[in-house]
Short mmCIF file of C-alpha atoms in Angstrom, two decimals:
data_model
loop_
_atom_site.label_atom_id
_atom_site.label_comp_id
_atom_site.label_asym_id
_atom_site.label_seq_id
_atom_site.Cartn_x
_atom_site.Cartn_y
_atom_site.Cartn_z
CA UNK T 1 24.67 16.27 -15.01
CA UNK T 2 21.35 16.78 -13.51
CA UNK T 3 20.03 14.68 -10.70
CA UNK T 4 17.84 12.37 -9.54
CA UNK T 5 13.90 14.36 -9.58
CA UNK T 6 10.95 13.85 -8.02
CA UNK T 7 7.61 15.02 -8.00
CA UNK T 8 5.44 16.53 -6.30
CA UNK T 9 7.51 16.89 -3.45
CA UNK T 10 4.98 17.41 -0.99
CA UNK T 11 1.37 15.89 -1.09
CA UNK T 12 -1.76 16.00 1.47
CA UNK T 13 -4.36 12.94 0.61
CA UNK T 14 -7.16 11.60 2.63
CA UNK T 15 -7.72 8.20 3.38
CA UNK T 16 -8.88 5.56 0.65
CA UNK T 17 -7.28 7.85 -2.04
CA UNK T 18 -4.91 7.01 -4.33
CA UNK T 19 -2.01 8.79 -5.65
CA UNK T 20 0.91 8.34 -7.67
CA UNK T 21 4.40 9.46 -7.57
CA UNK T 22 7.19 10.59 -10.17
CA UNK T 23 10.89 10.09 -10.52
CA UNK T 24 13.20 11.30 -13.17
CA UNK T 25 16.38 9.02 -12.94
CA UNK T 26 19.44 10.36 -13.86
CA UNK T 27 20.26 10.16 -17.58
CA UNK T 28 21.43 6.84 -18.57
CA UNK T 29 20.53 4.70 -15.87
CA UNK T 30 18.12 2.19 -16.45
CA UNK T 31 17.83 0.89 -12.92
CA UNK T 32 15.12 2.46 -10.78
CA UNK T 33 14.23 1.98 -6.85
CA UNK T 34 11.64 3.25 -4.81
CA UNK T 35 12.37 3.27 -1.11
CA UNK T 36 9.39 4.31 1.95
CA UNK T 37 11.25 6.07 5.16
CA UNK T 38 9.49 6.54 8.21
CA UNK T 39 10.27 6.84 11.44
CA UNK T 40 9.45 3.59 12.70
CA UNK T 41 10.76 1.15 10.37
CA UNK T 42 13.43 3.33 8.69
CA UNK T 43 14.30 2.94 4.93
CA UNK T 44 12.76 -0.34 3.03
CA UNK T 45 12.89 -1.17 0.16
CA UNK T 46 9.56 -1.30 -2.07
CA UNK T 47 10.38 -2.43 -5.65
CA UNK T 48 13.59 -1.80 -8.32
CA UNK T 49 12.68 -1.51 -11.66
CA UNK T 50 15.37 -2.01 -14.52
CA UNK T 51 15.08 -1.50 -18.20
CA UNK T 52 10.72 -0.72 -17.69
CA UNK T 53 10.44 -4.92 -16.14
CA UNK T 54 10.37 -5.07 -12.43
CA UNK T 55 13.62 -6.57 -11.19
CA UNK T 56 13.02 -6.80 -7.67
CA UNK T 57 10.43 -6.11 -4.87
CA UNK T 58 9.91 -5.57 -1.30
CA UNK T 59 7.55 -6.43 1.68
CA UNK T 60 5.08 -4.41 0.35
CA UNK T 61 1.30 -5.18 -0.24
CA UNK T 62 0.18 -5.09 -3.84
CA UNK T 63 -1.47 -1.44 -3.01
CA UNK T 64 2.23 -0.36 -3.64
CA UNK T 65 2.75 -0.80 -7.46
CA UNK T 66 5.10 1.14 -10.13
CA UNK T 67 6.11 1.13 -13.38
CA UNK T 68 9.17 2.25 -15.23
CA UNK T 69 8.94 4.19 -19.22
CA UNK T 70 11.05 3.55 -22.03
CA UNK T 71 13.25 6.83 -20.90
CA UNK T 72 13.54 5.20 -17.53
CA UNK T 73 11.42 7.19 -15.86
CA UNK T 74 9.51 5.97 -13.13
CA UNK T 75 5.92 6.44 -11.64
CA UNK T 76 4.79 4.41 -8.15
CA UNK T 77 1.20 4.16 -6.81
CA UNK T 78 -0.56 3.89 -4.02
CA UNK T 79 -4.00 2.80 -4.20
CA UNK T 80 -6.74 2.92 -1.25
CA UNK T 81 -4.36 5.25 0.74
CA UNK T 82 -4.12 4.16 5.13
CA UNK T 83 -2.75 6.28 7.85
CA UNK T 84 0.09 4.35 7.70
CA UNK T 85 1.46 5.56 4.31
CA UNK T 86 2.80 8.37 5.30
CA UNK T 87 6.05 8.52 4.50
CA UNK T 88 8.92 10.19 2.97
CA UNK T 89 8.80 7.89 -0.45
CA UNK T 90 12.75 8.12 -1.76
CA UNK T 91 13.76 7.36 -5.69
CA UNK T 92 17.20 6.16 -6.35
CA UNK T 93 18.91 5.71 -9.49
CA UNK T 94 21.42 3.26 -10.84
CA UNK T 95 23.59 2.41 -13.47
CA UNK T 96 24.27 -1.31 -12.38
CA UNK T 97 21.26 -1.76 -9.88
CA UNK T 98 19.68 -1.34 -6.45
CA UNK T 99 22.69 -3.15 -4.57
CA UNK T 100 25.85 -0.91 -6.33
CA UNK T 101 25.89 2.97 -5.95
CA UNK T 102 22.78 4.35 -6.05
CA UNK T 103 21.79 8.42 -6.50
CA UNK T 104 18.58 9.03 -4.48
CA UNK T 105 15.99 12.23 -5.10
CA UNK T 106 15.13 14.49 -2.61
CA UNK T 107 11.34 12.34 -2.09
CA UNK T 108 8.32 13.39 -2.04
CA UNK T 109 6.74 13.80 1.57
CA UNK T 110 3.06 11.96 1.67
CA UNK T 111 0.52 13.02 4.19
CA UNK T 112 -2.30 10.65 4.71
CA UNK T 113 -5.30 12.59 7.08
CA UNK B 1 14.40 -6.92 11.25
CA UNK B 2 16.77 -4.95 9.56
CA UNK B 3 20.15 -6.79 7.94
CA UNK B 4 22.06 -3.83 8.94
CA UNK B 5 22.07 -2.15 12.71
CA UNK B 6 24.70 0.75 13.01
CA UNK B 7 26.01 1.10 16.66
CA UNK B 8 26.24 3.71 18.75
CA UNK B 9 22.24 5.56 17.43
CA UNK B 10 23.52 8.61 18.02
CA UNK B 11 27.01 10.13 18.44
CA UNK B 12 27.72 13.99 19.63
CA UNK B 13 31.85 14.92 18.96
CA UNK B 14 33.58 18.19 18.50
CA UNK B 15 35.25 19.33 15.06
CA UNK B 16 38.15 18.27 14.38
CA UNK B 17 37.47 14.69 16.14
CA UNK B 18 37.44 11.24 14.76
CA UNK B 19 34.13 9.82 14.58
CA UNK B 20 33.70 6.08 14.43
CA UNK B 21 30.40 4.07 13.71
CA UNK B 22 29.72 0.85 13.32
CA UNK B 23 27.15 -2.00 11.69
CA UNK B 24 26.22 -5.30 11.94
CA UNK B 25 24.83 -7.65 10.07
CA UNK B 26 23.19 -11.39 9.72
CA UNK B 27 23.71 -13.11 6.75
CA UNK B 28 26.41 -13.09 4.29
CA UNK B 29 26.50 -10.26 1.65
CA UNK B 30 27.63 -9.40 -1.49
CA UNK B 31 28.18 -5.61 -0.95
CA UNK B 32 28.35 -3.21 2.03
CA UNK B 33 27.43 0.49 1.53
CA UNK B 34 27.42 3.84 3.61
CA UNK B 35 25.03 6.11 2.96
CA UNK B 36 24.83 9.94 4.32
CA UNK B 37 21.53 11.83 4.98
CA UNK B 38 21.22 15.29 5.66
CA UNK B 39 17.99 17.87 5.36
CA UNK B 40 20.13 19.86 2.99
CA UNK B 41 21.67 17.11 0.33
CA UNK B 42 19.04 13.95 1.01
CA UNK B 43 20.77 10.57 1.16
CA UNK B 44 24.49 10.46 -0.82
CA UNK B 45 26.42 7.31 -1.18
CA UNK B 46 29.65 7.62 0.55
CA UNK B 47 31.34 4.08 -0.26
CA UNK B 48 30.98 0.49 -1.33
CA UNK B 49 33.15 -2.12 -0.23
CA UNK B 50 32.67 -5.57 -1.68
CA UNK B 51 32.85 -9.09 0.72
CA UNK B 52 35.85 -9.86 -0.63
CA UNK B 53 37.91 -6.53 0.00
CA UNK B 54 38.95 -5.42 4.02
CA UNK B 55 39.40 -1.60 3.54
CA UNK B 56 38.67 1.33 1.03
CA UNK B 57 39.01 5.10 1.51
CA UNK B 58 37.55 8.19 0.45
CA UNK B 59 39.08 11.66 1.07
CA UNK B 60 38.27 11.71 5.14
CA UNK B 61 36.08 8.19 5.07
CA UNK B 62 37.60 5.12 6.06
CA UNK B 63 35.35 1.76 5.55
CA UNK B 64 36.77 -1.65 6.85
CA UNK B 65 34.97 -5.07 6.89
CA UNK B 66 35.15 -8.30 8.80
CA UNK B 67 33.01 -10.71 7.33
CA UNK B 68 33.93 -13.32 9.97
CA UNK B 69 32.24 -11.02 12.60
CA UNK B 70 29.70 -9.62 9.93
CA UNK B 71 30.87 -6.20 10.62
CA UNK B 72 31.56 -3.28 9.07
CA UNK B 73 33.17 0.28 10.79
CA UNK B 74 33.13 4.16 9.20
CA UNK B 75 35.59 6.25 10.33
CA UNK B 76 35.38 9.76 9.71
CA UNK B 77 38.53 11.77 10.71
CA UNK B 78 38.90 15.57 11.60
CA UNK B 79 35.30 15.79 11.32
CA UNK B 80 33.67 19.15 10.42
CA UNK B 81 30.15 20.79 11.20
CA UNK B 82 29.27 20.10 7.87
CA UNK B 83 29.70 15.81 9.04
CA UNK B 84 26.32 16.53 10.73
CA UNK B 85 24.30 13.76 9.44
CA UNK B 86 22.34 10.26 9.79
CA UNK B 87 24.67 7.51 8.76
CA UNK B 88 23.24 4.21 7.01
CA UNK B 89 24.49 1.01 6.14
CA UNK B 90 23.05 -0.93 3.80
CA UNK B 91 23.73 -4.79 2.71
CA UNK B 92 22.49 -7.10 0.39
CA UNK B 93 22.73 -10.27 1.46
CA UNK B 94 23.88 -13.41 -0.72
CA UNK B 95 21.70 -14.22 -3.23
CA UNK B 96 19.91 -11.46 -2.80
CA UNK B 97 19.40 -8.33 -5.03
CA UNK B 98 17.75 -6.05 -2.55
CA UNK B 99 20.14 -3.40 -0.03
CA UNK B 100 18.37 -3.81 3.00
CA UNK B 101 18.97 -0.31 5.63
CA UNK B 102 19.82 -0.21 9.36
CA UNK B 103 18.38 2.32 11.24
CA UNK B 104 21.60 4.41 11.30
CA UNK B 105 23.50 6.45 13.40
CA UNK B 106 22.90 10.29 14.17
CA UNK B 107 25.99 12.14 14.13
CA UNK B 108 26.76 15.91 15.32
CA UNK B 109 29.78 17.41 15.45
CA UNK B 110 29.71 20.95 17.28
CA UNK B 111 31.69 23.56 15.64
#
């Protein structure tokens, strides 16, 4: 079955911009995580969303939002865009949630200039 | 901080070695994953071993767990080329719902 998709897989934004991100889970999970990687701090955790209500969430400031469709797809924003957004933003899907076996996209690479 | 820290950060071994890496965590957890990232696949889940189990395997992979030293080893035997990866663990802690990553451990294995 197919995988885990995001898009776009690449984006360039400028500072103060928003933007928003897609992820296609895989078909029949309902549980949906967004993760930020970067060099520094590694992978953490931003928010897991499960059956379109948000389940769990991260150490994030309320800039970082998302929301999850009734086919389980999944959309996350980032509004007034800093420096330090830029990130490799990683989608994982679940059957049973965030802390079982998770299937993670290939992320989408953000640039902030 | 991070739950999780994987020991060594980086590990260079031949093929057809045994690679071993290890994690560490704080509090007491529910679950204990591995995780595998590479350029060419992205992150893959390699196992999950629960609190209350010691040892699992999978193919090559080996996980075992001490919870009384909040520890956790990966053992990869007769590694290959294709082992070249970051290795993560990742733990949710009691109570908790969120898998919290270490840093991991950079593995390459020279053909």
């Amino acid at each position: 079955k197919a995988g885990v998709t995001q898009t776009p897989r690449y984006l360039i934004k400028t500072r103060g911009q928003q933007v928003t991100l897609s992820c296609s889970p895989i078909s029949g999970h309902r549980s949906v995580s967004w993760y930020q990687q970067t060099p520094g701090q590694g992978l953490q955790f931003l928010f897991e969303y499960f059956s379109e209500t948000q389940r769990n969430k991260g150490n994030f400031p309320g800039r970082f939002s998302g929301r999850q469709f009734s086919n389980s797809r999944s959309e996350m924003n980032v509004s007034t865009l800093e420096l330090g957004d830029s990130a490799l933003y990683l989608c994982a899907s679940s059957l049973a949630g965030a802390r079982y076996e998770q299937y993670f996209g290939p992320g989408t690479r953000l640039t902030v200039t | 901080s991070q739950q999780g820290e994987e020991d060594p950060q980086a590990l260079s071994i031949q093929e057809g070695e045994n690679a071993t890496m290890n994690c560490s965590y704080k509090t007491s957890i529910n679950n204990l994953q591995w995780y595998r990232q590479n350029s060419g696949r992205g992150l893959v889940h390699l196992i999950l071993i629960r609190s209350n189990e010691r040892e699992k395997h999978s193919g090559r992979l080996r996980v075992t767990l001490d919870t009384s030293k909040k520890s956790s080893s990966l053992l990869i035997t007769a590694s290959r080329a294709a082992d070249t990866a970051s290795y993560f663990c990742a733990t949710d802690a009691e109570g908790s719902y969120i898998p919290t990553f270490g840093r991991g451990t950079s593995l390459i294995v020279h053909p």
